[in-house]
Amino acid sequence: MAKVVKKNVFFPDKVPEKLLKEVEEAFPAGSKVDPSKEVKTEIVPPEKIHVEYAGDPILEAGETVNEDDIIAVKKSFLRKEKTTSPVKGVIEEVNEIEFIIQPDAEEEDDLSYSVPFESKVKNMSQDGKLILEFPAVQINLFDAKGKSAIGKIRFIDSEVFRNKKKTLPDLKDAIVVADYIPADAYPRLSTLGAKGLIVNHMESLSYDGIIILAVPIGLITGFGDLKADSKITKYLKSKDGEKVWFDAEFKRLVIPDKKPPTWTKDYKLDLKKAGVL
Amino acid sequence: MILPVLITDQYVSALLVDGEGDSFDIVGSSFFKISGSSNPTQPVLTKNSLIATLKKSFKNFPNDDDYKLIKVNLDDILDCCPIPHIFLDHYHFNNFNGWDQSDIDTYRNYVHYQIDIPKELKIPIDNKILIKEINNNMDALLTSNQVLVVTPGTSDIDHRTYIKELVSEFAQNVKIAGVWDFTLDDQVGIFPFLGVFKHFDFDIEEYFEKNPLKSDAKLVVAPGVREIEYTTEEGKTEKKTLEPNSITTIPIKSNKVAKFKWKSPKSKFEGELSGSEIGILIDNNDRGQDG
């Protein structure tokens, strides 16, 4: 079984529902795309609303109002009749019969979309995923668990994790790669902003003991005290800082690479050198 | 033709069966380990790759329209075997109580990389499974004198040594006097074989009564016996003193029969015993009050 292969990889990227149409138009099947191109949708302000009132207004034009705030009151002998605002917004005008209120725009998340990798669009799937294709080096992991993640490779010396006195670096958005980390270092990774962890080796009981998966974790070579493959290590170090896809579901690390080294075509681990045999 | 196939994540066992009416012939058998795929997003073994491999294994593989592929499901077929059987599946073991961390790591690495598991790890696995299986099957063991040991992936080690050690492990866990014939099935052929019976709806028990399995090892548990006498087919009579609490091999091969006589406070026997591939193993270890 090849440990490392060079291949074209398909990456299914979930597109925000509100942008599906725009993305499909901007990124048609067969087009080349890259992360610099962003699809945005304009925020259309909501229409003004007219609220008829009874009695006397207690707010003026220009004032802000929240939903259910009282804007007018009519006093009668027995009771007060109140008019409340149905929305949060700004009072644009108050005339003799009505308030004209400009509602606040809803806060929209994800009103922009860009692809994570330089790639070619295969198609848009029926469940709203943009299928991207790109050349990559794929490292087939020994095992992995957790949800898949995209992040930038950060190669960290294991000594940094072993030595509790050492301050850990900022690992924001990183897919951390290390030869080994002790199991008690794993929980600290998510607090440092890491998106994933890939180690060369770990004891099986420690690995099994990681149940709360704040970030996905993967093993390259196996269980026990095993040597890292020098070619793989050198390649990963050369990619430090680049965006990669840790596909934990299929136990692989995908590194986009237009010109991968020839050895990555179909590379098998030397199990004897690694210490497996 | 029928092609019953058992597929696990580690290996495939298949038979090529020529049969119709109420009889059948096995014309070929194949066992191979599955090597991992470089593409984890696709199944390791597709139907096409399975057939391509089997075509290389079997001579005179039939044309595409001339055979029926039957996929044998282990869960469905395990209960169909009429002979007490012990499935020593070294690739799917997870009771690591008492194991060293490094042995657990080694075992799991070997399973992942589909490397033959070394004997040093197989024996402790055998022992754990044997204890459990013997306890679960004691009633059947008491009434049957055949034991089928299914142990995929042992073709790499010396069978004679392996089965001797296996039988010795079995003997340690059996507390009663008796005679058992062991058949070692390292190609897991029994399960596709049972699949054929199920397919044709034949009587499995009747078949095995008429066709006993070949004996790879014969174990005689004779607690406290210190001396035995046996006479071979050639008429030669031998008296042998047995070391106390030991297993002694008497060189009677398969297809040979000898008349045996022994007596002890806990075990008495006079009669014929047939041999096996590795002879007859006589275990005279004391079994305490129940032995």
Coordinates of C-alpha atoms in Angstrom, one line a residue:
Chain A
M1 CA 0.0 0.0 0.0
A2 CA 1.5 3.3 -1.0
K3 CA 2.0 5.8 1.7
V4 CA 2.3 8.7 -0.6
V5 CA 0.7 9.2 -3.9
K6 CA 0.6 12.0 -6.4
K7 CA -2.9 12.5 -7.8
N8 CA -5.7 14.8 -8.7
V9 CA -7.9 15.1 -5.7
F10 CA -11.6 16.1 -5.5
F11 CA -12.5 18.4 -2.7
P12 CA -16.2 19.0 -2.0
D13 CA -16.6 22.6 -0.5
K14 CA -19.9 23.5 1.1
V15 CA -21.2 26.8 -0.3
P16 CA -23.5 29.1 1.8
E17 CA -27.0 28.5 0.8
K18 CA -27.7 32.2 0.1
L19 CA -24.8 32.3 -2.3
L20 CA -25.4 29.1 -4.3
K21 CA -26.7 30.8 -7.4
E22 CA -24.0 33.4 -7.4
V23 CA -21.3 30.9 -6.9
E24 CA -22.6 28.6 -9.6
E25 CA -22.6 31.6 -12.0
A26 CA -19.2 32.9 -11.0
F27 CA -17.5 29.4 -10.9
P28 CA -19.0 27.4 -13.7
A29 CA -18.0 23.8 -14.3
G30 CA -14.6 23.6 -16.0
S31 CA -13.4 27.1 -14.8
K32 CA -10.1 27.6 -13.1
V33 CA -10.5 29.3 -9.7
D34 CA -8.3 30.5 -6.9
P35 CA -8.8 31.9 -3.4
S36 CA -8.3 35.5 -4.5
K37 CA -11.7 35.5 -6.3
E38 CA -14.5 36.2 -3.9
V39 CA -18.2 36.0 -4.5
K40 CA -20.2 38.4 -2.5
T41 CA -23.8 39.3 -2.3
E42 CA -25.0 42.9 -1.8
I43 CA -26.8 43.5 1.3
V44 CA -30.2 44.7 0.3
P45 CA -31.7 46.9 2.9
P46 CA -35.1 45.9 4.1
E47 CA -38.1 47.9 3.0
K48 CA -39.4 50.7 5.2
I49 CA -42.5 49.9 7.2
H50 CA -45.4 52.1 8.0
V51 CA -46.9 51.8 11.5
E52 CA -50.2 53.6 12.1
Y53 CA -50.6 54.8 15.7
A54 CA -53.2 56.1 18.0
G55 CA -52.8 58.9 20.5
D56 CA -49.5 60.9 20.7
P57 CA -46.1 59.8 19.5
I58 CA -43.5 59.6 22.2
L59 CA -40.5 59.2 19.9
E60 CA -39.3 61.5 17.1
A61 CA -37.8 61.1 13.7
G62 CA -34.1 60.1 13.9
E63 CA -34.4 58.1 17.0
T64 CA -33.6 54.4 17.1
V65 CA -36.1 52.0 18.3
N66 CA -36.1 48.3 19.3
E67 CA -38.7 45.7 18.6
D68 CA -41.7 46.1 21.0
D69 CA -40.6 49.6 22.1
I70 CA -43.6 51.9 22.8
I71 CA -43.7 54.6 20.1
A72 CA -47.1 56.2 20.8
V73 CA -49.7 56.3 23.6
K74 CA -53.4 57.1 23.7
K75 CA -54.7 57.9 27.1
S76 CA -58.4 57.3 27.8
F77 CA -60.4 57.3 30.9
L78 CA -60.0 53.7 31.7
R79 CA -56.8 52.6 30.0
K80 CA -53.8 53.4 28.0
E81 CA -53.6 52.2 24.4
K82 CA -50.0 51.7 23.3
T83 CA -48.5 51.4 19.9
T84 CA -45.3 49.4 19.7
S85 CA -42.6 49.1 17.0
P86 CA -42.7 45.8 15.3
V87 CA -39.0 46.0 14.3
K88 CA -35.6 47.2 15.4
G89 CA -34.6 50.2 13.3
V90 CA -34.6 54.0 12.9
I91 CA -37.6 56.3 12.8
E92 CA -37.4 58.1 9.5
E93 CA -40.6 60.1 9.8
V94 CA -43.5 60.7 12.1
N95 CA -46.6 62.2 10.6
E96 CA -50.2 62.6 11.8
I97 CA -51.2 59.0 11.1
E98 CA -48.1 56.9 11.0
F99 CA -44.5 56.2 11.8
I100 CA -42.2 55.3 8.9
I101 CA -39.5 53.1 10.3
Q102 CA -36.4 51.9 8.5
P103 CA -35.7 48.4 9.9
D104 CA -32.1 47.5 10.6
A105 CA -30.5 45.1 8.1
E106 CA -30.2 41.5 9.5
E107 CA -26.7 40.5 10.3
E108 CA -25.7 38.2 7.6
D109 CA -23.0 35.6 8.1
D110 CA -21.1 34.2 5.1
L111 CA -22.2 36.6 2.6
S112 CA -19.0 36.0 0.8
Y113 CA -17.4 32.9 -0.5
S114 CA -14.0 32.0 -2.0
V115 CA -12.5 28.6 -2.8
P116 CA -9.8 27.4 -0.4
F117 CA -7.4 26.1 -3.0
E118 CA -6.3 27.0 -6.5
S119 CA -8.3 24.4 -8.5
K120 CA -10.6 23.6 -11.4
V121 CA -14.3 23.4 -10.8
K122 CA -15.7 20.0 -11.5
N123 CA -19.4 20.8 -10.8
M124 CA -21.9 21.9 -8.2
S125 CA -23.3 18.9 -6.4
Q126 CA -27.0 18.5 -5.6
D127 CA -26.4 19.1 -2.0
G128 CA -24.8 22.5 -2.5
K129 CA -21.1 21.5 -2.6
L130 CA -18.7 23.0 -5.1
I131 CA -16.5 20.1 -6.3
L132 CA -13.0 21.3 -6.9
E133 CA -10.2 19.3 -8.5
F134 CA -6.5 20.0 -8.0
P135 CA -3.2 18.2 -8.3
A136 CA -1.9 17.2 -4.9
V137 CA 0.4 15.0 -2.9
Q138 CA -1.7 12.7 -0.7
I139 CA -0.2 11.1 2.4
N140 CA -2.3 8.1 3.4
L141 CA -2.4 8.1 7.2
F142 CA -2.1 5.1 9.4
D143 CA -5.2 6.3 11.3
A144 CA -7.2 9.5 11.9
K145 CA -10.2 10.6 13.9
G146 CA -12.2 13.7 14.2
K147 CA -13.7 16.1 11.6
S148 CA -11.8 17.2 8.6
A149 CA -10.1 20.5 8.6
I150 CA -8.2 23.0 6.4
G151 CA -5.3 24.8 7.8
K152 CA -1.7 25.8 7.2
I153 CA 1.0 23.3 8.0
R154 CA 3.1 24.1 11.0
F155 CA 6.0 21.8 11.6
I156 CA 6.7 21.8 15.4
D157 CA 9.6 20.1 17.1
S158 CA 8.3 17.5 19.6
E159 CA 10.6 18.9 22.2
V160 CA 8.4 21.9 22.4
F161 CA 5.5 19.7 23.6
R162 CA 7.6 17.5 25.8
N163 CA 9.1 20.4 27.8
K164 CA 6.3 21.8 29.8
K165 CA 8.3 24.9 30.6
K166 CA 8.5 25.9 27.0
T167 CA 5.9 28.3 25.7
L168 CA 4.0 26.9 22.8
P169 CA 3.9 29.1 19.7
D170 CA 0.8 30.7 18.3
L171 CA -0.9 27.9 16.3
K172 CA -3.8 29.8 15.0
D173 CA -5.3 28.0 11.9
A174 CA -2.5 25.5 11.9
I175 CA -2.5 21.9 11.0
V176 CA 0.3 21.0 13.4
V177 CA 2.7 18.3 12.3
A178 CA 5.1 16.8 14.8
D179 CA 7.1 13.6 15.2
Y180 CA 5.4 12.9 18.5
I181 CA 3.4 14.6 21.2
P182 CA 2.5 13.4 24.7
A183 CA -1.2 12.8 25.1
D184 CA -1.5 15.6 27.7
A185 CA -0.4 18.1 25.2
Y186 CA -3.3 17.5 22.8
P187 CA -6.0 19.4 24.7
R188 CA -3.8 22.5 24.6
L189 CA -3.7 22.6 20.9
S190 CA -7.3 23.8 20.3
T191 CA -6.8 26.6 22.9
L192 CA -3.9 27.8 20.8
G193 CA -6.1 27.9 17.7
A194 CA -4.8 24.8 16.0
K195 CA -7.1 23.2 13.4
G196 CA -5.6 19.7 13.5
L197 CA -2.7 17.6 14.6
I198 CA -0.7 15.0 12.7
V199 CA 2.0 13.1 14.4
N200 CA 4.4 10.4 13.1
H201 CA 3.8 8.0 16.0
M202 CA 2.0 7.7 19.4
E203 CA 1.3 4.9 21.9
S204 CA -1.9 3.1 21.0
L205 CA -3.4 3.5 24.5
S206 CA -2.7 7.2 24.5
Y207 CA -4.2 7.6 21.1
D208 CA -7.3 5.5 22.1
G209 CA -7.6 7.7 25.2
I210 CA -8.2 10.8 23.1
I211 CA -12.0 10.8 23.1
I212 CA -13.0 14.4 23.2
L213 CA -11.8 15.5 19.7
A214 CA -11.4 19.3 19.8
V215 CA -9.3 19.0 16.7
P216 CA -8.8 16.0 14.3
I217 CA -5.8 13.9 15.0
G218 CA -3.9 11.6 12.6
L219 CA -0.9 9.3 12.7
I220 CA 1.5 8.9 9.8
T221 CA 3.5 5.8 10.6
G222 CA 1.8 3.9 13.5
F223 CA 1.8 3.0 17.2
G224 CA 4.8 2.9 19.4
D225 CA 8.2 4.4 19.1
L226 CA 8.7 4.6 15.4
K227 CA 11.1 6.5 13.2
A228 CA 9.7 9.2 10.8
D229 CA 10.3 8.7 7.2
S230 CA 13.0 11.2 6.2
K231 CA 11.5 11.9 2.7
I232 CA 8.1 12.6 4.1
T233 CA 9.4 14.7 6.9
K234 CA 11.5 16.8 4.5
Y235 CA 8.6 17.3 2.2
L236 CA 6.2 18.4 4.9
K237 CA 8.8 20.8 6.3
S238 CA 9.2 22.3 2.8
K239 CA 5.4 23.0 2.8
D240 CA 5.5 24.8 6.1
G241 CA 2.9 27.6 6.0
E242 CA 1.0 26.3 3.1
K243 CA -2.7 25.5 3.2
V244 CA -3.5 21.8 3.3
W245 CA -6.6 19.6 3.7
F246 CA -6.6 17.1 6.6
D247 CA -9.3 14.7 5.4
A248 CA -9.8 12.8 8.7
E249 CA -12.8 10.9 7.3
F250 CA -10.6 9.2 4.7
K251 CA -7.5 9.2 6.8
R252 CA -5.3 11.3 4.5
L253 CA -3.4 14.5 4.4
V254 CA -3.8 16.3 1.0
I255 CA -1.2 18.9 0.1
P256 CA -2.0 20.9 -3.1
D257 CA 1.1 20.7 -5.2
K258 CA 1.3 21.5 -8.9
K259 CA 4.8 20.2 -9.2
P260 CA 5.2 17.4 -6.7
P261 CA 8.6 15.6 -6.6
T262 CA 8.8 12.5 -8.6
W263 CA 9.3 10.2 -5.6
T264 CA 5.7 11.1 -4.5
K265 CA 4.2 9.2 -7.4
D266 CA 3.8 6.0 -5.5
Y267 CA 5.9 5.9 -2.4
K268 CA 5.9 3.0 0.1
L269 CA 7.1 3.2 3.6
D270 CA 10.2 1.2 4.5
L271 CA 8.6 -0.6 7.4
K272 CA 11.9 -1.9 8.6
K273 CA 13.5 1.5 8.7
A274 CA 10.5 2.9 10.5
G275 CA 10.8 0.2 13.2
V276 CA 7.5 -1.5 12.4
L277 CA 9.2 -4.7 11.5
Chain B
M1 CA -20.4 -23.7 -11.1
I2 CA -20.7 -22.0 -7.7
L3 CA -18.1 -19.6 -6.3
P4 CA -18.7 -19.2 -2.6
V5 CA -16.5 -16.4 -1.2
L6 CA -15.8 -15.1 2.2
I7 CA -14.4 -11.6 2.3
T8 CA -13.0 -9.9 5.4
D9 CA -11.0 -6.7 5.7
Q10 CA -7.8 -8.7 5.8
Y11 CA -8.3 -11.8 3.6
V12 CA -10.4 -13.6 1.1
S13 CA -11.3 -17.3 1.1
A14 CA -13.0 -18.8 -1.9
L15 CA -13.9 -22.2 -3.4
L16 CA -14.8 -23.2 -6.9
V17 CA -17.5 -25.8 -6.7
D18 CA -18.9 -27.9 -9.5
G19 CA -22.3 -29.2 -8.5
E20 CA -25.7 -30.0 -9.5
G21 CA -28.5 -32.2 -8.2
D22 CA -27.5 -33.7 -4.9
S23 CA -23.8 -33.8 -5.1
F24 CA -20.9 -31.5 -5.7
D25 CA -17.1 -31.4 -6.1
I26 CA -14.7 -28.8 -5.0
V27 CA -12.4 -28.2 -7.9
G28 CA -10.4 -25.4 -6.5
S29 CA -9.7 -23.3 -3.4
S30 CA -8.0 -20.0 -2.9
F31 CA -6.9 -17.9 0.1
F32 CA -5.2 -14.6 -0.2
K33 CA -4.6 -11.6 2.0
I34 CA -5.9 -8.3 0.9
S35 CA -3.3 -5.6 0.5
G36 CA -4.4 -2.1 1.2
S37 CA -5.4 0.4 -1.4
S38 CA -3.6 3.6 -2.1
N39 CA -6.9 5.3 -2.5
P40 CA -8.7 5.4 0.9
T41 CA -11.8 7.0 -0.7
Q42 CA -12.6 3.8 -2.6
P43 CA -13.2 0.2 -1.4
V44 CA -10.1 -2.0 -1.3
L45 CA -11.7 -4.9 -3.2
T46 CA -14.1 -4.4 -5.9
K47 CA -16.0 -7.2 -7.6
N48 CA -13.8 -6.9 -10.7
S49 CA -10.5 -7.0 -8.8
L50 CA -11.8 -10.0 -6.8
I51 CA -12.7 -11.9 -9.9
A52 CA -9.4 -11.0 -11.6
T53 CA -7.4 -12.3 -8.6
L54 CA -9.5 -15.5 -8.4
K55 CA -9.1 -16.1 -12.1
K56 CA -5.3 -16.3 -11.5
S57 CA -5.8 -18.7 -8.5
F58 CA -8.1 -21.2 -10.2
K59 CA -7.2 -23.3 -13.2
N60 CA -10.1 -23.5 -15.7
F61 CA -12.0 -20.6 -14.2
P62 CA -15.4 -20.6 -15.9
N63 CA -16.6 -17.9 -18.3
D64 CA -18.6 -15.1 -16.8
D65 CA -22.0 -16.6 -17.4
D66 CA -21.0 -20.0 -16.1
Y67 CA -20.7 -19.4 -12.4
K68 CA -22.7 -17.9 -9.5
L69 CA -20.9 -15.8 -7.0
I70 CA -22.2 -16.4 -3.4
K71 CA -20.9 -14.0 -0.8
V72 CA -20.6 -15.8 2.5
N73 CA -21.4 -13.8 5.6
L74 CA -19.4 -14.8 8.7
D75 CA -22.1 -14.0 11.1
D76 CA -24.7 -16.1 9.3
I77 CA -22.4 -19.1 8.7
L78 CA -20.6 -19.5 12.1
D79 CA -23.6 -21.2 13.6
C80 CA -24.0 -23.7 10.7
C81 CA -20.9 -25.7 11.4
P82 CA -21.8 -29.0 13.1
I83 CA -18.3 -29.6 14.4
P84 CA -17.1 -27.7 17.5
H85 CA -14.9 -25.1 16.1
I86 CA -12.5 -22.5 17.4
F87 CA -11.9 -19.4 15.3
L88 CA -8.4 -18.1 16.0
D89 CA -8.7 -14.9 14.0
H90 CA -5.4 -13.2 14.9
Y91 CA -6.3 -10.2 12.8
H92 CA -9.4 -9.2 14.8
F93 CA -8.3 -9.5 18.4
N94 CA -8.8 -6.8 21.0
N95 CA -8.6 -8.3 24.5
F96 CA -5.2 -6.9 25.5
N97 CA -5.6 -7.3 29.3
G98 CA -2.2 -8.1 30.7
W99 CA -0.3 -7.2 27.5
D100 CA 2.7 -4.9 27.4
Q101 CA 2.1 -1.5 25.7
S102 CA 4.8 -2.3 23.2
D103 CA 3.2 -5.7 22.3
I104 CA -0.2 -4.0 21.8
D105 CA 1.5 -1.4 19.5
T106 CA 3.3 -4.1 17.6
Y107 CA 0.2 -6.1 17.1
R108 CA -1.9 -3.2 15.9
N109 CA 0.8 -2.1 13.5
Y110 CA 1.1 -5.6 12.1
V111 CA -2.7 -5.8 11.6
H112 CA -2.8 -2.4 9.9
Y113 CA 0.1 -3.1 7.5
Q114 CA -1.2 -6.7 6.9
I115 CA 2.0 -8.3 8.0
D116 CA 1.9 -11.8 9.2
I117 CA 1.6 -11.7 13.0
P118 CA 4.7 -13.3 14.6
K119 CA 4.3 -16.5 16.5
E120 CA 5.3 -14.8 19.8
L121 CA 2.1 -12.7 19.6
K122 CA -0.1 -15.5 18.1
I123 CA 0.4 -17.8 21.0
P124 CA -0.9 -15.5 23.7
I125 CA -3.8 -14.6 21.4
D126 CA -4.5 -18.3 20.9
N127 CA -4.5 -18.9 24.6
K128 CA -7.0 -16.1 25.4
I129 CA -9.4 -17.2 22.6
L130 CA -9.0 -20.9 23.5
I131 CA -10.0 -20.3 27.1
K132 CA -13.1 -18.4 26.1
E133 CA -14.1 -20.8 23.3
I134 CA -13.6 -23.9 25.3
N135 CA -15.8 -22.5 28.1
N136 CA -18.4 -21.5 25.6
N137 CA -18.3 -24.9 23.8
M138 CA -17.7 -27.3 26.6
D139 CA -21.0 -29.2 26.1
A140 CA -20.2 -29.7 22.4
L141 CA -16.6 -30.7 23.2
L142 CA -17.7 -33.3 25.6
T143 CA -19.9 -35.1 23.0
S144 CA -17.7 -34.6 19.9
N145 CA -14.2 -35.9 19.3
Q146 CA -13.4 -33.6 16.5
V147 CA -12.3 -30.0 16.9
L148 CA -11.9 -27.7 13.9
V149 CA -9.4 -24.9 14.5
V150 CA -9.8 -22.1 11.9
T151 CA -6.7 -19.9 12.0
P152 CA -6.2 -17.6 9.0
G153 CA -2.7 -16.4 8.4
T154 CA -0.7 -19.2 9.9
S155 CA 0.5 -20.6 6.6
D156 CA 3.8 -18.9 7.1
I157 CA 4.9 -20.8 10.2
D158 CA 5.8 -24.4 10.7
H159 CA 2.5 -26.1 11.0
R160 CA 3.7 -29.1 13.0
T161 CA 5.3 -26.9 15.6
Y162 CA 2.3 -24.5 15.7
I163 CA -0.3 -27.2 16.0
K164 CA 1.6 -29.0 18.7
E165 CA 1.8 -25.8 20.8
L166 CA -1.9 -25.0 20.0
V167 CA -2.9 -28.5 21.2
S168 CA -0.8 -28.1 24.3
E169 CA -2.6 -24.8 25.1
F170 CA -5.9 -26.5 24.5
A171 CA -4.9 -29.4 26.9
Q172 CA -4.1 -26.9 29.7
N173 CA -7.6 -25.6 29.6
V174 CA -9.5 -28.9 29.4
K175 CA -10.2 -30.4 32.8
I176 CA -11.6 -33.7 31.7
A177 CA -10.3 -37.0 30.2
G178 CA -11.0 -37.6 26.6
V179 CA -9.8 -37.9 23.0
W180 CA -9.9 -35.1 20.4
D181 CA -8.8 -34.9 16.8
F182 CA -7.8 -31.4 15.6
T183 CA -8.0 -30.2 12.1
L184 CA -6.2 -27.0 11.2
D185 CA -7.9 -24.8 8.6
D186 CA -5.4 -22.0 7.8
Q187 CA -7.2 -21.1 4.6
V188 CA -10.6 -20.5 6.3
G189 CA -12.0 -22.9 3.7
I190 CA -14.7 -24.2 6.1
F191 CA -16.8 -21.1 5.8
P192 CA -17.2 -21.0 2.0
F193 CA -17.7 -24.7 2.2
L194 CA -20.6 -24.3 4.6
G195 CA -21.9 -21.6 2.2
V196 CA -22.2 -24.4 -0.5
F197 CA -24.3 -26.5 1.8
K198 CA -26.5 -23.6 2.6
H199 CA -26.9 -22.8 -1.1
F200 CA -27.9 -26.4 -2.0
D201 CA -29.8 -26.9 1.2
F202 CA -27.8 -30.1 1.9
D203 CA -27.6 -31.9 5.2
I204 CA -24.3 -30.7 6.7
E205 CA -24.3 -33.1 9.7
E206 CA -24.9 -36.1 7.6
Y207 CA -22.0 -35.1 5.4
F208 CA -19.5 -34.7 8.2
E209 CA -20.6 -38.0 9.7
K210 CA -19.7 -39.8 6.5
N211 CA -16.7 -37.7 5.8
P212 CA -14.7 -37.0 9.0
L213 CA -12.1 -34.3 8.8
K214 CA -8.4 -35.2 8.4
S215 CA -6.7 -35.2 11.7
D216 CA -3.7 -32.9 12.0
A217 CA -3.2 -33.6 15.6
K218 CA -4.7 -36.1 18.1
L219 CA -4.9 -35.3 21.8
V220 CA -5.5 -37.8 24.5
V221 CA -6.1 -36.4 28.0
A222 CA -5.3 -39.3 30.4
P223 CA -4.8 -37.8 33.8
G224 CA -2.2 -39.6 36.1
V225 CA -1.3 -42.3 33.6
R226 CA 2.3 -43.3 34.0
E227 CA 2.6 -46.3 31.6
I228 CA 0.9 -47.1 28.3
E229 CA 1.1 -50.1 26.1
Y230 CA 0.3 -50.0 22.4
T231 CA 0.4 -52.4 19.5
T232 CA 0.8 -51.2 15.9
E233 CA -0.8 -52.5 12.8
E234 CA 2.5 -54.3 12.0
G235 CA 2.1 -56.2 15.3
K236 CA 4.8 -54.5 17.2
T237 CA 4.0 -54.0 20.9
E238 CA 5.6 -51.2 22.9
K239 CA 5.4 -50.3 26.5
K240 CA 6.2 -46.7 27.3
T241 CA 6.7 -45.0 30.7
L242 CA 5.4 -41.4 30.6
E243 CA 7.0 -38.6 32.5
P244 CA 4.6 -37.3 35.1
N245 CA 2.7 -34.1 34.1
S246 CA 3.8 -34.0 30.6
I247 CA 2.7 -34.4 27.0
T248 CA 4.3 -37.3 25.2
T249 CA 4.1 -37.9 21.4
I250 CA 3.5 -41.5 20.2
P251 CA 4.5 -41.8 16.6
I252 CA 1.3 -43.1 15.0
K253 CA 0.6 -41.3 11.7
S254 CA -2.6 -40.6 9.9
N255 CA -4.3 -43.6 8.3
K256 CA -2.6 -45.8 10.9
V257 CA -4.3 -47.4 13.8
A258 CA -2.9 -48.9 17.0
K259 CA -4.4 -50.7 20.0
F260 CA -3.8 -48.9 23.3
K261 CA -4.1 -49.9 26.9
W262 CA -3.6 -47.8 30.0
K263 CA -4.9 -47.5 33.5
S264 CA -4.7 -45.0 36.3
P265 CA -7.0 -44.0 39.2
K266 CA -8.5 -41.3 37.0
S267 CA -8.3 -42.8 33.5
K268 CA -8.7 -46.2 32.0
F269 CA -8.7 -47.1 28.3
E270 CA -8.4 -50.2 26.1
G271 CA -9.1 -49.8 22.5
E272 CA -8.0 -48.6 19.1
L273 CA -6.8 -45.1 18.3
S274 CA -6.0 -43.7 14.8
G275 CA -3.0 -41.5 14.4
S276 CA -2.6 -38.0 13.0
E277 CA -0.1 -35.9 11.0
I278 CA 2.0 -35.3 14.1
G279 CA 1.2 -38.5 16.0
I280 CA -0.8 -39.0 19.1
L281 CA -0.2 -36.6 22.0
I282 CA -0.8 -38.1 25.4
D283 CA -1.3 -35.6 28.2
N284 CA -1.1 -37.2 31.6
N285 CA -1.2 -34.0 33.6
D286 CA -3.2 -34.3 36.8
R287 CA -6.5 -32.4 36.6
G288 CA -7.3 -32.3 40.3
Q289 CA -10.7 -33.6 41.4
D290 CA -12.6 -33.1 38.2
G291 CA -10.0 -34.6 35.9

